[in-house]
Amino acid sequence: MLKSRKELDAELGGAARAWLDEALAEAAHDAATPDAPGPYASPPWELRYAAAGRTCGPEHADSVRSLLLVEARAPLSSVTRLYEQGTAAERRAVLLTLHRLDLGDTALPLVEDALRANDTRLVAAAVGPYAADHLDPHAWRHAVLKCLFTEVPVAAVARLDDRARGDGELARMLGDFAAERTAAGRTVPEDLRTVLDLTAPADEGAHLAPSTAAPAAPAPTEES
């Protein structure tokens, strides 16, 4: 979960706080003078972005990088460069912040790239609020299936309830997926049942029993 500046100030040491002050000041300056570095040059704050983990600690890196992106009002050129040239951790921070930037749907290629990856950290970050707002129905359904296939908890999917509600095509795809898993002797994820229940119309979802919602799956066992 991303932390606020106030939370970071309370947790970072003095040297790291001073570094963050300078980094955010550079990012704010770049936002105020966006043409200064030139369209293809990397502004100084982007170097700070890469150094966030080393300076502030890996546990704070996502939050620090997100603050830098927001403070810089990062344009598509910056987020694309940071994503394409970054480590997995740097890419994840970009994905986690896209919904806080004024990019419209122009950053969708980054989300689509992450959803093709096998890195579950990237997949989980890619299905956040930006994807919920901008992925078309076909791509969004496949993103949900990607989560199920890679065992990313569907709790990571932003606005899952809203987008899955009454989606008959998603229900069909989930049924096919469950049937394939069952035929292969593999367990059907409980998350699949959760999503399948959501695809029912609002006035029917409450009446679906698990065995009705996922006929191809084995009945769930009761845990003690």
Coordinates of C-alpha atoms in Angstrom, one line a residue:
M1 CA 0.0 0.0 0.0
L2 CA 1.4 3.4 -1.0
K3 CA 2.2 5.7 1.9
S4 CA 1.7 9.5 2.1
R5 CA 4.4 12.0 2.5
K6 CA 3.5 12.5 6.2
E7 CA 3.8 8.7 6.8
L8 CA 7.1 8.6 5.1
D9 CA 8.5 11.5 7.1
A10 CA 7.6 9.7 10.2
E11 CA 9.4 6.5 9.2
L12 CA 12.4 7.7 7.3
G13 CA 15.7 8.6 8.9
G14 CA 17.1 12.1 8.7
A15 CA 19.3 11.6 5.7
A16 CA 16.6 9.8 3.7
R17 CA 14.1 12.6 4.5
A18 CA 16.6 15.2 3.3
W19 CA 17.2 13.3 0.1
L20 CA 13.4 13.0 -0.4
D21 CA 13.0 16.8 0.1
E22 CA 15.6 17.4 -2.6
A23 CA 14.1 14.8 -4.9
L24 CA 10.6 16.2 -4.7
A25 CA 11.9 19.7 -5.2
E26 CA 13.6 18.6 -8.4
A27 CA 10.4 16.9 -9.5
A28 CA 8.3 20.0 -8.8
H29 CA 10.8 22.2 -10.7
D30 CA 10.6 19.9 -13.7
A31 CA 6.8 20.1 -13.6
A32 CA 7.0 23.8 -13.6
T33 CA 9.5 23.9 -16.5
P34 CA 8.6 20.7 -18.5
D35 CA 10.6 21.7 -21.6
A36 CA 13.8 22.5 -19.9
P37 CA 15.6 19.1 -20.3
G38 CA 14.4 18.7 -23.9
P39 CA 11.9 16.1 -25.1
Y40 CA 14.3 13.2 -25.1
A41 CA 16.5 14.0 -22.1
S42 CA 16.0 12.5 -18.7
P43 CA 15.3 15.2 -16.0
P44 CA 17.3 14.9 -12.8
W45 CA 14.3 13.6 -10.8
E46 CA 14.2 10.4 -12.9
L47 CA 17.7 9.6 -11.6
R48 CA 16.3 9.9 -8.1
Y49 CA 13.5 7.6 -9.1
A50 CA 16.0 4.8 -9.8
A51 CA 17.8 5.5 -6.5
A52 CA 14.8 5.5 -4.2
G53 CA 15.2 1.9 -3.1
R54 CA 18.9 2.3 -2.2
T55 CA 18.3 5.6 -0.4
C56 CA 15.0 5.2 1.4
G57 CA 14.9 1.4 1.7
P58 CA 13.0 -1.1 -0.5
E59 CA 10.0 -1.1 1.9
H60 CA 9.5 2.6 1.0
A61 CA 10.5 2.6 -2.6
D62 CA 7.1 2.3 -4.2
S63 CA 5.7 5.2 -2.1
V64 CA 8.7 7.4 -2.8
R65 CA 8.6 6.7 -6.5
S66 CA 4.9 7.4 -6.6
L67 CA 5.4 10.7 -4.9
L68 CA 8.1 11.7 -7.4
L69 CA 5.8 10.8 -10.4
V70 CA 2.9 12.8 -9.0
E71 CA 5.1 15.8 -8.0
A72 CA 6.6 15.9 -11.4
R73 CA 3.2 15.5 -13.1
A74 CA 5.1 12.9 -15.1
P75 CA 4.2 13.0 -18.8
L76 CA 3.9 9.9 -20.9
S77 CA 7.5 10.2 -22.1
S78 CA 8.7 9.9 -18.5
V79 CA 6.5 7.1 -17.4
T80 CA 7.3 5.1 -20.5
R81 CA 11.0 5.6 -20.2
L82 CA 11.0 4.7 -16.5
Y83 CA 8.9 1.6 -17.2
E84 CA 10.8 0.4 -20.2
Q85 CA 14.3 1.0 -18.7
G86 CA 13.4 0.2 -15.1
T87 CA 13.8 -2.9 -12.9
A88 CA 10.7 -4.9 -12.0
A89 CA 10.3 -2.8 -8.8
E90 CA 10.6 0.5 -10.8
R91 CA 8.0 -0.8 -13.3
R92 CA 5.6 -1.7 -10.5
A93 CA 5.8 1.8 -9.0
V94 CA 4.8 3.2 -12.4
L95 CA 1.9 0.9 -12.7
L96 CA 0.7 1.7 -9.2
T97 CA 0.7 5.4 -9.9
L98 CA -0.8 5.7 -13.4
H99 CA -4.3 6.5 -12.1
R100 CA -2.9 9.5 -10.2
L101 CA -1.4 11.0 -13.4
D102 CA -3.2 13.0 -16.1
L103 CA -2.5 10.5 -18.9
G104 CA -6.0 9.5 -20.2
D105 CA -5.7 6.1 -21.9
T106 CA -2.3 6.8 -23.4
A107 CA -0.4 4.6 -20.9
L108 CA -2.5 1.5 -21.7
P109 CA 0.5 -0.1 -23.6
L110 CA 2.4 -0.3 -20.2
V111 CA -0.5 -2.1 -18.6
E112 CA -0.9 -4.4 -21.5
D113 CA 2.9 -5.2 -21.3
A114 CA 2.7 -6.0 -17.6
L115 CA -0.3 -8.3 -18.2
R116 CA 1.8 -10.3 -20.6
A117 CA 4.5 -10.8 -18.0
N118 CA 4.9 -13.8 -15.7
D119 CA 6.0 -11.6 -12.8
T120 CA 3.0 -11.7 -10.4
R121 CA 4.0 -8.4 -8.8
L122 CA 3.6 -6.6 -12.1
V123 CA 0.3 -8.4 -12.9
A124 CA -1.1 -7.3 -9.5
A125 CA 0.0 -3.7 -10.0
A126 CA -1.4 -3.7 -13.6
V127 CA -5.0 -4.5 -12.5
G128 CA -5.3 -1.4 -10.3
P129 CA -7.6 1.7 -10.8
Y130 CA -6.0 2.7 -14.1
A131 CA -6.9 -0.6 -15.7
A132 CA -10.4 -0.5 -14.2
D133 CA -10.9 2.9 -15.8
H134 CA -9.3 2.3 -19.2
L135 CA -9.1 -1.3 -20.2
D136 CA -11.9 -2.3 -22.7
P137 CA -14.1 -5.2 -21.7
H138 CA -12.2 -7.8 -23.7
A139 CA -8.8 -6.9 -22.3
W140 CA -10.2 -6.5 -18.8
R141 CA -11.7 -10.0 -18.8
H142 CA -8.4 -11.5 -19.9
A143 CA -6.7 -9.5 -17.1
V144 CA -9.0 -11.2 -14.6
L145 CA -8.2 -14.6 -16.1
K146 CA -4.5 -13.7 -16.0
C147 CA -4.8 -13.2 -12.3
L148 CA -6.5 -16.5 -11.8
F149 CA -3.9 -18.3 -14.0
T150 CA -0.9 -16.8 -12.2
E151 CA -2.6 -17.1 -8.7
V152 CA -2.7 -13.3 -8.2
P153 CA -5.5 -12.7 -5.6
V154 CA -8.5 -11.1 -7.4
A155 CA -8.6 -8.7 -4.4
A156 CA -5.9 -6.9 -6.4
V157 CA -8.4 -6.2 -9.3
A158 CA -9.8 -2.7 -8.8
R159 CA -13.6 -2.2 -9.1
L160 CA -14.0 -6.0 -9.6
D161 CA -17.6 -5.9 -8.3
D162 CA -18.6 -3.1 -10.7
R163 CA -17.0 -4.5 -13.8
A164 CA -17.9 -8.1 -13.3
R165 CA -21.5 -7.6 -12.4
G166 CA -23.8 -9.2 -15.0
D167 CA -20.9 -9.9 -17.4
G168 CA -22.1 -13.0 -19.2
E169 CA -19.1 -13.3 -21.4
L170 CA -16.8 -13.3 -18.4
A171 CA -18.9 -16.0 -16.8
R172 CA -18.5 -18.1 -20.0
M173 CA -14.8 -17.6 -20.0
L174 CA -14.6 -18.6 -16.3
G175 CA -16.6 -21.7 -16.9
D176 CA -14.3 -22.7 -19.7
F177 CA -11.3 -22.1 -17.5
A178 CA -12.8 -24.2 -14.7
A179 CA -13.6 -27.0 -17.1
E180 CA -10.1 -27.0 -18.4
R181 CA -8.6 -27.1 -14.9
T182 CA -11.0 -29.9 -13.9
A183 CA -10.2 -32.0 -17.0
A184 CA -6.5 -31.7 -16.3
G185 CA -7.0 -32.8 -12.7
R186 CA -6.1 -29.4 -11.3
T187 CA -7.9 -27.5 -8.5
V188 CA -10.2 -24.7 -9.4
P189 CA -9.2 -21.6 -7.5
E190 CA -11.7 -20.3 -4.9
D191 CA -11.2 -16.9 -6.4
L192 CA -12.8 -18.2 -9.6
R193 CA -15.9 -19.0 -7.7
T194 CA -15.8 -15.5 -6.2
V195 CA -15.7 -13.8 -9.6
L196 CA -18.2 -16.1 -11.1
D197 CA -20.7 -15.2 -8.4
L198 CA -20.2 -11.6 -9.2
T199 CA -21.0 -12.1 -12.9
A200 CA -24.6 -12.9 -12.0
P201 CA -27.2 -10.1 -12.3
A202 CA -27.6 -8.3 -9.1
D203 CA -31.0 -9.9 -8.3
E204 CA -29.6 -13.4 -8.8
G205 CA -26.1 -13.4 -7.4
A206 CA -27.3 -13.8 -3.8
H207 CA -29.1 -17.0 -4.7
L208 CA -26.2 -18.8 -6.5
A209 CA -24.9 -21.8 -4.5
P210 CA -21.2 -22.6 -5.2
S211 CA -22.1 -25.8 -7.0
T212 CA -24.5 -23.9 -9.3
A213 CA -22.0 -21.1 -9.9
A214 CA -19.2 -23.4 -11.0
P215 CA -20.7 -26.7 -12.2
A216 CA -17.4 -27.9 -13.6
A217 CA -15.5 -27.5 -10.3
P218 CA -15.4 -29.9 -7.4
A219 CA -17.6 -28.9 -4.4
P220 CA -15.6 -26.9 -1.9
T221 CA -14.6 -28.6 1.3
E222 CA -15.5 -27.1 4.6
E223 CA -12.6 -25.9 6.6
S224 CA -12.4 -26.4 10.4

